[in-house]
PDB file of C-alpha atoms and ligand atoms in Angstrom:
ATOM      1  CA  UNK A  28     -40.968  57.984 -57.367  1.00  0.00           C
ATOM      2  CA  UNK A  29     -40.704  61.993 -56.626  1.00  0.00           C
ATOM      3  CA  UNK A  30     -43.648  63.735 -54.589  1.00  0.00           C
ATOM      4  CA  UNK A  31     -44.525  67.067 -56.766  1.00  0.00           C
ATOM      5  CA  UNK A  32     -48.511  67.965 -56.315  1.00  0.00           C
ATOM      6  CA  UNK A  33     -50.595  70.519 -58.646  1.00  0.00           C
ATOM      7  CA  UNK A  34     -53.832  70.882 -56.864  1.00  0.00           C
ATOM      8  CA  UNK A  35     -56.018  73.366 -58.069  1.00  0.00           C
ATOM      9  CA  UNK A  36     -58.782  75.312 -56.465  1.00  0.00           C
ATOM     10  CA  UNK A  37     -56.420  75.139 -52.984  1.00  0.00           C
ATOM     11  CA  UNK A  38     -57.260  78.930 -52.111  1.00  0.00           C
ATOM     12  CA  UNK A  39     -59.809  78.109 -49.745  1.00  0.00           C
ATOM     13  CA  UNK A  40     -62.017  75.009 -48.522  1.00  0.00           C
ATOM     14  CA  UNK A  41     -60.599  71.283 -49.223  1.00  0.00           C
ATOM     15  CA  UNK A  42     -57.688  72.458 -51.975  1.00  0.00           C
ATOM     16  CA  UNK A  43     -56.260  74.343 -49.072  1.00  0.00           C
ATOM     17  CA  UNK A  44     -56.918  72.287 -46.549  1.00  0.00           C
ATOM     18  CA  UNK A  45     -54.912  68.947 -48.267  1.00  0.00           C
ATOM     19  CA  UNK A  46     -52.819  70.671 -49.272  1.00  0.00           C
ATOM     20  CA  UNK A  47     -50.897  72.802 -45.595  1.00  0.00           C
ATOM     21  CA  UNK A  48     -51.239  68.314 -44.537  1.00  0.00           C
ATOM     22  CA  UNK A  49     -49.096  67.806 -47.525  1.00  0.00           C
ATOM     23  CA  UNK A  50     -46.577  70.194 -47.161  1.00  0.00           C
ATOM     24  CA  UNK A  51     -46.485  69.138 -42.964  1.00  0.00           C
ATOM     25  CA  UNK A  52     -45.007  65.582 -45.249  1.00  0.00           C
ATOM     26  CA  UNK A  53     -42.505  67.828 -47.726  1.00  0.00           C
ATOM     27  CA  UNK A  54     -44.680  67.447 -50.595  1.00  0.00           C
ATOM     28  CA  UNK A  55     -43.590  69.886 -53.504  1.00  0.00           C
ATOM     29  CA  UNK A  56     -46.582  71.830 -53.845  1.00  0.00           C
ATOM     30  CA  UNK A  57     -48.388  73.708 -57.453  1.00  0.00           C
ATOM     31  CA  UNK A  58     -50.854  76.260 -56.215  1.00  0.00           C
ATOM     32  CA  UNK A  59     -53.374  76.713 -58.431  1.00  0.00           C
ATOM     33  CA  UNK A  60     -55.953  79.175 -58.161  1.00  0.00           C
ATOM     34  CA  UNK A  61     -58.470  81.903 -59.840  1.00  0.00           C
ATOM     35  CA  UNK A  62     -58.762  83.363 -56.291  1.00  0.00           C
ATOM     36  CA  UNK A  63     -55.078  84.876 -56.225  1.00  0.00           C
ATOM     37  CA  UNK A  64     -54.610  86.664 -52.277  1.00  0.00           C
ATOM     38  CA  UNK A  65     -56.350  83.700 -51.009  1.00  0.00           C
ATOM     39  CA  UNK A  66     -54.607  81.343 -53.414  1.00  0.00           C
ATOM     40  CA  UNK A  67     -50.738  82.918 -52.239  1.00  0.00           C
ATOM     41  CA  UNK A  68     -51.722  83.150 -48.968  1.00  0.00           C
ATOM     42  CA  UNK A  69     -51.783  79.367 -48.610  1.00  0.00           C
ATOM     43  CA  UNK A  70     -49.019  78.775 -50.870  1.00  0.00           C
ATOM     44  CA  UNK A  71     -47.397  81.213 -48.071  1.00  0.00           C
ATOM     45  CA  UNK A  72     -48.354  79.149 -44.629  1.00  0.00           C
ATOM     46  CA  UNK A  73     -47.142  75.629 -47.243  1.00  0.00           C
ATOM     47  CA  UNK A  74     -43.792  76.890 -47.168  1.00  0.00           C
ATOM     48  CA  UNK A  75     -43.373  78.422 -43.645  1.00  0.00           C
ATOM     49  CA  UNK A  76     -43.957  75.158 -42.888  1.00  0.00           C
ATOM     50  CA  UNK A  77     -41.439  73.641 -44.944  1.00  0.00           C
ATOM     51  CA  UNK A  78     -42.523  73.366 -48.208  1.00  0.00           C
ATOM     52  CA  UNK A  79     -41.292  74.290 -51.837  1.00  0.00           C
ATOM     53  CA  UNK A  80     -44.645  75.529 -52.806  1.00  0.00           C
ATOM     54  CA  UNK A  81     -45.375  78.112 -55.836  1.00  0.00           C
ATOM     55  CA  UNK A  82     -48.533  79.407 -56.714  1.00  0.00           C
ATOM     56  CA  UNK A  83     -49.954  79.764 -60.027  1.00  0.00           C
ATOM     57  CA  UNK A  84     -53.337  82.018 -60.784  1.00  0.00           C
ATOM     58  CA  UNK A  85     -54.908  80.420 -63.733  1.00  0.00           C
ATOM     59  CA  UNK A  86     -58.854  79.698 -64.564  1.00  0.00           C
ATOM     60  CA  UNK A  87     -58.946  76.237 -64.581  1.00  0.00           C
ATOM     61  CA  UNK A  88     -61.871  76.850 -67.732  1.00  0.00           C
ATOM     62  CA  UNK A  89     -58.870  78.763 -69.970  1.00  0.00           C
ATOM     63  CA  UNK A  90     -57.190  76.190 -71.592  1.00  0.00           C
ATOM     64  CA  UNK A  91     -54.119  78.428 -72.218  1.00  0.00           C
ATOM     65  CA  UNK A  92     -54.292  78.618 -68.543  1.00  0.00           C
ATOM     66  CA  UNK A  93     -54.303  75.587 -67.796  1.00  0.00           C
ATOM     67  CA  UNK A  94     -51.626  74.649 -70.671  1.00  0.00           C
ATOM     68  CA  UNK A  95     -49.713  77.538 -68.741  1.00  0.00           C
ATOM     69  CA  UNK A  96     -50.321  75.915 -64.847  1.00  0.00           C
ATOM     70  CA  UNK A  97     -48.968  72.468 -66.242  1.00  0.00           C
ATOM     71  CA  UNK A  98     -45.854  74.160 -68.267  1.00  0.00           C
ATOM     72  CA  UNK A  99     -45.283  75.507 -65.277  1.00  0.00           C
ATOM     73  CA  UNK A 100     -45.043  73.397 -62.701  1.00  0.00           C
ATOM     74  CA  UNK A 101     -42.760  71.261 -65.166  1.00  0.00           C
ATOM     75  CA  UNK A 102     -40.389  74.027 -65.529  1.00  0.00           C
ATOM     76  CA  UNK A 103     -40.155  74.472 -61.915  1.00  0.00           C
ATOM     77  CA  UNK A 104     -40.535  71.167 -60.195  1.00  0.00           C
ATOM     78  CA  UNK A 105     -39.763  68.661 -63.367  1.00  0.00           C
ATOM     79  CA  UNK A 106     -42.786  66.690 -63.161  1.00  0.00           C
ATOM     80  CA  UNK A 107     -46.017  65.709 -61.991  1.00  0.00           C
ATOM     81  CA  UNK A 108     -46.311  63.119 -59.870  1.00  0.00           C
ATOM     82  CA  UNK A 109     -49.940  63.929 -58.154  1.00  0.00           C
ATOM     83  CA  UNK A 110     -52.924  66.026 -59.611  1.00  0.00           C
ATOM     84  CA  UNK A 111     -55.637  67.305 -57.456  1.00  0.00           C
ATOM     85  CA  UNK A 112     -57.871  68.496 -59.652  1.00  0.00           C
ATOM     86  CA  UNK A 113     -60.525  69.645 -56.875  1.00  0.00           C
ATOM     87  CA  UNK A 114     -61.610  73.005 -58.179  1.00  0.00           C
ATOM     88  CA  UNK A 115     -65.448  73.463 -58.132  1.00  0.00           C
ATOM     89  CA  UNK A 116     -68.065  75.824 -57.891  1.00  0.00           C
ATOM     90  CA  UNK A 117     -71.768  75.507 -56.670  1.00  0.00           C
ATOM     91  CA  UNK A 118     -74.543  77.766 -58.862  1.00  0.00           C
ATOM     92  CA  UNK A 119     -77.842  79.322 -56.830  1.00  0.00           C
ATOM     93  CA  UNK A 120     -80.385  76.379 -56.003  1.00  0.00           C
ATOM     94  CA  UNK A 121     -83.417  76.245 -58.329  1.00  0.00           C
ATOM     95  CA  UNK A 122     -85.405  73.673 -60.671  1.00  0.00           C
ATOM     96  CA  UNK A 123     -83.732  72.701 -63.705  1.00  0.00           C
ATOM     97  CA  UNK A 124     -86.050  73.985 -65.986  1.00  0.00           C
ATOM     98  CA  UNK A 125     -85.384  77.897 -64.537  1.00  0.00           C
ATOM     99  CA  UNK A 126     -81.668  77.942 -65.271  1.00  0.00           C
ATOM    100  CA  UNK A 127     -80.591  80.191 -67.573  1.00  0.00           C
ATOM    101  CA  UNK A 128     -78.111  78.727 -70.075  1.00  0.00           C
ATOM    102  CA  UNK A 129     -75.451  81.158 -68.632  1.00  0.00           C
ATOM    103  CA  UNK A 130     -75.518  79.015 -65.364  1.00  0.00           C
ATOM    104  CA  UNK A 131     -75.393  75.722 -67.631  1.00  0.00           C
ATOM    105  CA  UNK A 132     -72.380  76.783 -69.717  1.00  0.00           C
ATOM    106  CA  UNK A 133     -70.262  78.499 -66.123  1.00  0.00           C
ATOM    107  CA  UNK A 134     -71.170  75.315 -63.647  1.00  0.00           C
ATOM    108  CA  UNK A 135     -69.990  72.940 -67.044  1.00  0.00           C
ATOM    109  CA  UNK A 136     -67.092  74.928 -68.267  1.00  0.00           C
ATOM    110  CA  UNK A 137     -65.589  75.138 -64.552  1.00  0.00           C
ATOM    111  CA  UNK A 138     -66.273  71.672 -62.921  1.00  0.00           C
ATOM    112  CA  UNK A 139     -66.291  69.463 -65.720  1.00  0.00           C
ATOM    113  CA  UNK A 140     -64.003  70.885 -69.194  1.00  0.00           C
ATOM    114  CA  UNK A 141     -61.522  72.637 -65.523  1.00  0.00           C
ATOM    115  CA  UNK A 142     -61.726  68.588 -64.723  1.00  0.00           C
ATOM    116  CA  UNK A 143     -60.861  67.603 -68.434  1.00  0.00           C
ATOM    117  CA  UNK A 144     -58.357  70.212 -69.769  1.00  0.00           C
ATOM    118  CA  UNK A 145     -56.054  69.532 -66.361  1.00  0.00           C
ATOM    119  CA  UNK A 146     -56.310  65.641 -67.798  1.00  0.00           C
ATOM    120  CA  UNK A 147     -55.546  66.858 -70.962  1.00  0.00           C
ATOM    121  CA  UNK A 148     -52.412  68.921 -70.169  1.00  0.00           C
ATOM    122  CA  UNK A 149     -51.377  66.800 -67.155  1.00  0.00           C
ATOM    123  CA  UNK A 150     -52.051  63.124 -68.474  1.00  0.00           C
ATOM    124  CA  UNK A 151     -49.134  63.779 -70.847  1.00  0.00           C
ATOM    125  CA  UNK A 152     -46.772  64.714 -68.002  1.00  0.00           C
ATOM    126  CA  UNK A 153     -47.253  61.184 -66.156  1.00  0.00           C
ATOM    127  CA  UNK A 154     -47.000  59.536 -69.646  1.00  0.00           C
ATOM    128  CA  UNK A 155     -43.988  60.958 -69.872  1.00  0.00           C
ATOM    129  CA  UNK A 156     -42.772  60.548 -66.272  1.00  0.00           C
ATOM    130  CA  UNK A 157     -44.014  56.592 -66.516  1.00  0.00           C
ATOM    131  CA  UNK A 158     -47.220  57.428 -63.902  1.00  0.00           C
ATOM    132  CA  UNK A 159     -48.578  58.861 -61.807  1.00  0.00           C
ATOM    133  CA  UNK A 160     -51.760  59.581 -59.538  1.00  0.00           C
ATOM    134  CA  UNK A 161     -54.621  61.903 -60.374  1.00  0.00           C
ATOM    135  CA  UNK A 162     -57.561  62.578 -57.262  1.00  0.00           C
ATOM    136  CA  UNK A 163     -61.188  64.273 -59.010  1.00  0.00           C
ATOM    137  CA  UNK A 164     -62.727  65.876 -55.853  1.00  0.00           C
ATOM    138  CA  UNK A 165     -66.106  65.151 -56.979  1.00  0.00           C
ATOM    139  CA  UNK A 166     -69.159  64.834 -54.947  1.00  0.00           C
ATOM    140  CA  UNK A 167     -72.897  62.695 -52.731  1.00  0.00           C
ATOM    141  CA  UNK A 168     -73.988  64.633 -56.106  1.00  0.00           C
ATOM    142  CA  UNK A 169     -71.915  62.479 -58.281  1.00  0.00           C
ATOM    143  CA  UNK A 170     -74.680  59.796 -56.973  1.00  0.00           C
ATOM    144  CA  UNK A 171     -77.333  61.173 -55.867  1.00  0.00           C
ATOM    145  CA  UNK A 172     -78.622  64.350 -56.129  1.00  0.00           C
ATOM    146  CA  UNK A 173     -80.241  66.585 -53.370  1.00  0.00           C
ATOM    147  CA  UNK A 174     -82.996  68.971 -53.876  1.00  0.00           C
ATOM    148  CA  UNK A 175     -82.784  72.336 -56.230  1.00  0.00           C
ATOM    149  CA  UNK A 176     -79.031  70.690 -57.466  1.00  0.00           C
ATOM    150  CA  UNK A 177     -79.296  69.533 -60.817  1.00  0.00           C
ATOM    151  CA  UNK A 178     -76.857  71.459 -62.260  1.00  0.00           C
ATOM    152  CA  UNK A 179     -74.401  70.433 -60.221  1.00  0.00           C
ATOM    153  CA  UNK A 180     -75.117  66.935 -59.828  1.00  0.00           C
ATOM    154  CA  UNK A 181     -75.030  67.516 -63.874  1.00  0.00           C
ATOM    155  CA  UNK A 182     -71.002  67.766 -63.019  1.00  0.00           C
ATOM    156  CA  UNK A 183     -69.993  65.672 -60.647  1.00  0.00           C
ATOM    157  CA  UNK A 184     -71.975  62.433 -62.440  1.00  0.00           C
ATOM    158  CA  UNK A 185     -69.169  63.680 -64.805  1.00  0.00           C
ATOM    159  CA  UNK A 186     -66.179  63.308 -63.104  1.00  0.00           C
ATOM    160  CA  UNK A 187     -66.826  60.050 -61.669  1.00  0.00           C
ATOM    161  CA  UNK A 188     -67.462  59.572 -65.316  1.00  0.00           C
ATOM    162  CA  UNK A 189     -64.340  60.290 -66.179  1.00  0.00           C
ATOM    163  CA  UNK A 190     -62.438  59.134 -62.960  1.00  0.00           C
ATOM    164  CA  UNK A 191     -63.845  55.456 -64.285  1.00  0.00           C
ATOM    165  CA  UNK A 192     -62.716  56.164 -67.479  1.00  0.00           C
ATOM    166  CA  UNK A 193     -58.579  57.165 -66.489  1.00  0.00           C
ATOM    167  CA  UNK A 194     -59.073  53.813 -63.919  1.00  0.00           C
ATOM    168  CA  UNK A 195     -59.860  51.650 -67.225  1.00  0.00           C
ATOM    169  CA  UNK A 196     -58.659  53.217 -69.641  1.00  0.00           C
ATOM    170  CA  UNK A 197     -54.238  54.258 -68.059  1.00  0.00           C
ATOM    171  CA  UNK A 198     -53.700  50.557 -65.592  1.00  0.00           C
ATOM    172  CA  UNK A 199     -51.320  49.258 -68.256  1.00  0.00           C
ATOM    173  CA  UNK A 200     -49.596  53.174 -68.408  1.00  0.00           C
ATOM    174  CA  UNK A 201     -49.364  53.050 -64.431  1.00  0.00           C
ATOM    175  CA  UNK A 202     -51.515  56.075 -64.493  1.00  0.00           C
ATOM    176  CA  UNK A 203     -54.650  56.243 -61.805  1.00  0.00           C
ATOM    177  CA  UNK A 204     -57.216  58.003 -60.778  1.00  0.00           C
ATOM    178  CA  UNK A 205     -59.502  58.012 -58.143  1.00  0.00           C
ATOM    179  CA  UNK A 206     -62.888  59.921 -56.518  1.00  0.00           C
ATOM    180  CA  UNK A 207     -63.341  61.447 -53.003  1.00  0.00           C
ATOM    181  CA  UNK A 208     -66.661  62.327 -52.524  1.00  0.00           C
ATOM    182  CA  UNK A 209     -67.320  65.027 -49.512  1.00  0.00           C
ATOM    183  CA  UNK A 210     -71.254  64.737 -49.118  1.00  0.00           C
ATOM    184  CA  UNK A 211     -71.854  67.818 -46.017  1.00  0.00           C
ATOM    185  CA  UNK A 212     -68.253  69.766 -45.735  1.00  0.00           C
ATOM    186  CA  UNK A 213     -68.102  72.610 -44.229  1.00  0.00           C
ATOM    187  CA  UNK A 214     -66.599  75.701 -46.417  1.00  0.00           C
ATOM    188  CA  UNK A 215     -68.113  78.450 -47.769  1.00  0.00           C
ATOM    189  CA  UNK A 216     -68.966  76.268 -51.670  1.00  0.00           C
ATOM    190  CA  UNK A 217     -73.119  76.639 -50.817  1.00  0.00           C
ATOM    191  CA  UNK A 218     -72.616  80.422 -50.865  1.00  0.00           C
ATOM    192  CA  UNK A 219     -72.763  80.516 -54.525  1.00  0.00           C
ATOM    193  CA  UNK A 220     -76.003  78.261 -53.866  1.00  0.00           C
ATOM    194  CA  UNK A 221     -77.673  79.409 -51.438  1.00  0.00           C
ATOM    195  CA  UNK A 222     -78.919  82.753 -52.439  1.00  0.00           C
ATOM    196  CA  UNK A 223     -81.403  81.312 -53.319  1.00  0.00           C
ATOM    197  CA  UNK A 224     -82.654  79.169 -50.709  1.00  0.00           C
ATOM    198  CA  UNK A 225     -85.716  79.737 -48.970  1.00  0.00           C
ATOM    199  CA  UNK A 226     -88.173  77.751 -47.091  1.00  0.00           C
ATOM    200  CA  UNK A 227     -89.390  74.900 -49.600  1.00  0.00           C
ATOM    201  CA  UNK A 228     -86.075  74.665 -51.090  1.00  0.00           C
ATOM    202  CA  UNK A 229     -84.084  74.121 -47.416  1.00  0.00           C
ATOM    203  CA  UNK A 230     -87.543  71.668 -46.526  1.00  0.00           C
ATOM    204  CA  UNK A 231     -87.084  69.530 -50.273  1.00  0.00           C
ATOM    205  CA  UNK A 232     -83.160  69.484 -50.096  1.00  0.00           C
ATOM    206  CA  UNK A 233     -83.599  67.825 -46.156  1.00  0.00           C
ATOM    207  CA  UNK A 234     -86.533  65.209 -47.717  1.00  0.00           C
ATOM    208  CA  UNK A 235     -83.728  64.424 -50.275  1.00  0.00           C
ATOM    209  CA  UNK A 236     -80.783  64.008 -47.943  1.00  0.00           C
ATOM    210  CA  UNK A 237     -80.347  61.444 -45.990  1.00  0.00           C
ATOM    211  CA  UNK A 238     -79.364  61.249 -41.989  1.00  0.00           C
ATOM    212  CA  UNK A 239     -75.157  62.096 -42.240  1.00  0.00           C
ATOM    213  CA  UNK A 240     -72.183  63.360 -40.437  1.00  0.00           C
ATOM    214  CA  UNK A 241     -70.822  66.328 -41.231  1.00  0.00           C
ATOM    215  CA  UNK A 242     -67.272  66.565 -42.319  1.00  0.00           C
ATOM    216  CA  UNK A 243     -64.387  69.298 -41.604  1.00  0.00           C
ATOM    217  CA  UNK A 244     -62.709  69.821 -45.080  1.00  0.00           C
ATOM    218  CA  UNK A 245     -58.929  68.851 -42.662  1.00  0.00           C
ATOM    219  CA  UNK A 246     -61.057  65.498 -42.610  1.00  0.00           C
ATOM    220  CA  UNK A 247     -62.111  65.416 -45.825  1.00  0.00           C
ATOM    221  CA  UNK A 248     -58.547  65.860 -46.666  1.00  0.00           C
ATOM    222  CA  UNK A 249     -57.297  62.906 -45.379  1.00  0.00           C
ATOM    223  CA  UNK A 250     -58.850  61.283 -47.290  1.00  0.00           C
ATOM    224  CA  UNK A 251     -57.372  62.804 -50.670  1.00  0.00           C
ATOM    225  CA  UNK A 252     -53.955  62.011 -49.102  1.00  0.00           C
ATOM    226  CA  UNK A 253     -54.985  58.165 -48.658  1.00  0.00           C
ATOM    227  CA  UNK A 254     -56.674  58.259 -52.167  1.00  0.00           C
ATOM    228  CA  UNK A 255     -53.413  59.699 -53.850  1.00  0.00           C
ATOM    229  CA  UNK A 256     -50.913  57.266 -51.596  1.00  0.00           C
ATOM    230  CA  UNK A 257     -53.095  54.578 -52.693  1.00  0.00           C
ATOM    231  CA  UNK A 258     -53.793  54.357 -56.344  1.00  0.00           C
ATOM    232  CA  UNK A 259     -53.120  51.449 -57.912  1.00  0.00           C
ATOM    233  CA  UNK A 260     -55.491  49.561 -55.635  1.00  0.00           C
ATOM    234  CA  UNK A 261     -58.250  52.365 -55.849  1.00  0.00           C
ATOM    235  CA  UNK A 262     -58.097  53.665 -59.134  1.00  0.00           C
ATOM    236  CA  UNK A 263     -61.515  53.977 -61.110  1.00  0.00           C
ATOM    237  CA  UNK A 264     -63.249  54.148 -57.558  1.00  0.00           C
ATOM    238  CA  UNK A 265     -64.584  56.463 -55.978  1.00  0.00           C
ATOM    239  CA  UNK A 266     -64.116  57.518 -51.307  1.00  0.00           C
ATOM    240  CA  UNK A 267     -67.057  58.346 -49.979  1.00  0.00           C
ATOM    241  CA  UNK A 268     -67.436  60.683 -47.377  1.00  0.00           C
ATOM    242  CA  UNK A 269     -71.060  60.734 -46.799  1.00  0.00           C
ATOM    243  CA  UNK A 270     -70.765  60.291 -42.989  1.00  0.00           C
ATOM    244  CA  UNK A 271     -73.346  57.558 -42.802  1.00  0.00           C
ATOM    245  CA  UNK A 272     -75.604  58.032 -45.950  1.00  0.00           C
ATOM    246  CA  UNK A 273     -75.615  55.639 -48.072  1.00  0.00           C
ATOM    247  CA  UNK A 274     -74.804  56.193 -51.939  1.00  0.00           C
ATOM    248  CA  UNK A 275     -74.669  53.645 -54.550  1.00  0.00           C
TER     249      UNK A 275
HETATM  250  N1  NAD B   2     -68.081  71.584 -49.718  1.00  0.00           N
HETATM  251  C1  NAD B   2     -69.420  70.750 -49.196  1.00  0.00           C
HETATM  252  O1  NAD B   2     -70.265  69.768 -48.819  1.00  0.00           O
HETATM  253  C2  NAD B   2     -68.413  70.166 -50.784  1.00  0.00           C
HETATM  254  C3  NAD B   2     -69.419  68.831 -51.048  1.00  0.00           C
HETATM  255  C4  NAD B   2     -69.027  68.320 -52.841  1.00  0.00           C
HETATM  256  C5  NAD B   2     -67.877  68.433 -53.310  1.00  0.00           C
HETATM  257  N2  NAD B   2     -67.633  69.086 -53.089  1.00  0.00           N
HETATM  258  C6  NAD B   2     -65.987  69.668 -54.196  1.00  0.00           C
HETATM  259  O2  NAD B   2     -64.687  70.142 -53.386  1.00  0.00           O
HETATM  260  C7  NAD B   2     -64.079  70.711 -54.381  1.00  0.00           C
HETATM  261  C8  NAD B   2     -63.799  71.917 -53.245  1.00  0.00           C
HETATM  262  O3  NAD B   2     -64.499  72.453 -52.562  1.00  0.00           O
HETATM  263  P1  NAD B   2     -64.776  73.538 -51.637  1.00  0.00           P
HETATM  264  O4  NAD B   2     -66.028  73.073 -50.575  1.00  0.00           O
HETATM  265  O5  NAD B   2     -63.410  73.194 -50.826  1.00  0.00           O
HETATM  266  O6  NAD B   2     -65.056  74.878 -51.706  1.00  0.00           O
HETATM  267  P2  NAD B   2     -64.215  76.170 -51.532  1.00  0.00           P
HETATM  268  O7  NAD B   2     -65.768  76.705 -52.066  1.00  0.00           O
HETATM  269  O8  NAD B   2     -64.039  76.711 -50.602  1.00  0.00           O
HETATM  270  O9  NAD B   2     -62.584  75.729 -53.043  1.00  0.00           O
HETATM  271  C9  NAD B   2     -62.913  75.507 -54.422  1.00  0.00           C
HETATM  272  C10 NAD B   2     -62.358  76.473 -54.432  1.00  0.00           C
HETATM  273  O10 NAD B   2     -61.823  76.217 -56.196  1.00  0.00           O
HETATM  274  C11 NAD B   2     -62.101  77.466 -56.685  1.00  0.00           C
HETATM  275  N3  NAD B   2     -62.246  77.935 -58.255  1.00  0.00           N
HETATM  276  C12 NAD B   2     -62.900  78.217 -58.472  1.00  0.00           C
HETATM  277  N4  NAD B   2     -63.370  78.064 -59.770  1.00  0.00           N
HETATM  278  C13 NAD B   2     -61.979  78.522 -60.348  1.00  0.00           C
HETATM  279  C14 NAD B   2     -61.245  78.476 -61.278  1.00  0.00           C
HETATM  280  N5  NAD B   2     -62.598  78.624 -62.855  1.00  0.00           N
HETATM  281  N6  NAD B   2     -60.559  78.302 -61.425  1.00  0.00           N
HETATM  282  C15 NAD B   2     -59.157  78.138 -60.225  1.00  0.00           C
HETATM  283  N7  NAD B   2     -59.953  77.813 -58.959  1.00  0.00           N
HETATM  284  C16 NAD B   2     -61.693  77.659 -59.294  1.00  0.00           C
HETATM  285  C17 NAD B   2     -62.236  78.491 -55.687  1.00  0.00           C
HETATM  286  O11 NAD B   2     -60.928  79.895 -56.091  1.00  0.00           O
HETATM  287  C18 NAD B   2     -61.872  77.867 -54.540  1.00  0.00           C
HETATM  288  O12 NAD B   2     -60.806  77.962 -53.502  1.00  0.00           O
HETATM  289  C19 NAD B   2     -65.208  71.214 -55.050  1.00  0.00           C
HETATM  290  O13 NAD B   2     -65.138  70.744 -55.897  1.00  0.00           O
HETATM  291  C20 NAD B   2     -66.623  70.917 -54.502  1.00  0.00           C
HETATM  292  O14 NAD B   2     -67.637  70.388 -55.446  1.00  0.00           O
HETATM  293  C21 NAD B   2     -67.519  69.843 -51.561  1.00  0.00           C
END
């Protein structure tokens, strides 16, 4: 099998950390993100590490952008062996009834529709290719919500469902889907949520979060690569990176 990886949300955080580890292993990389400056920086860093890597600017929630990045990957590398469906956002911490419909639309469009559009256009390439492995970045919030995080939890439960469905429905076609669920990972994503953080919300979050070991993006990137290498074994399941929190 060739080694072409398309990874979304790779301008920063987990996506970048995974891309750079893969670059050291000579994977061919397409970095997809709507952050043009940092996305291009990730691609440049991957090239410096010896990989063939390109950056494509795309909003994962925009169907035309998704079609374009998938087409570009096929044009440039011939196929897609691994798809890391990783881009995601958080919205401000609120109780569910306090959210505006616009916040619902924004997080659903990026976290759920973006993940769906990715697999919608990548799976036909994998079918043509005889198989492939999809890694969906989910969350401990795919299993159990933290306080004041209901919309984010809803999106990550949805992507967990997508992972299970792909795992179930494509076994005979050699297409595998594995979830990787970070929990308390040191990246910038929570800045989008923390704008509403106050003492009451902070206490509620602590009360709904059992003790756990936090992780760096580099550590969780190891789980992403393990999932890539073991798609057949793990398909339909999710690797829980919650560091001691027991999530069922
Ligand atoms: N950090 C955590 O504790 C944590 C916990 C559980 C799950 N996650 C998940 O990990 C994944 C990666 O997040 P991270 O923690 O590395 O944060 P991050 O903010 O560093 O990375 C997210 C990336 O997605 C990109 N992105 C966001 N919306 C996009 C869009 N519409 N189109 C294209 N790119 C877009 C951002 O530009 C960024 O590069 C996300 O799916 C997130 O939900 C993170």
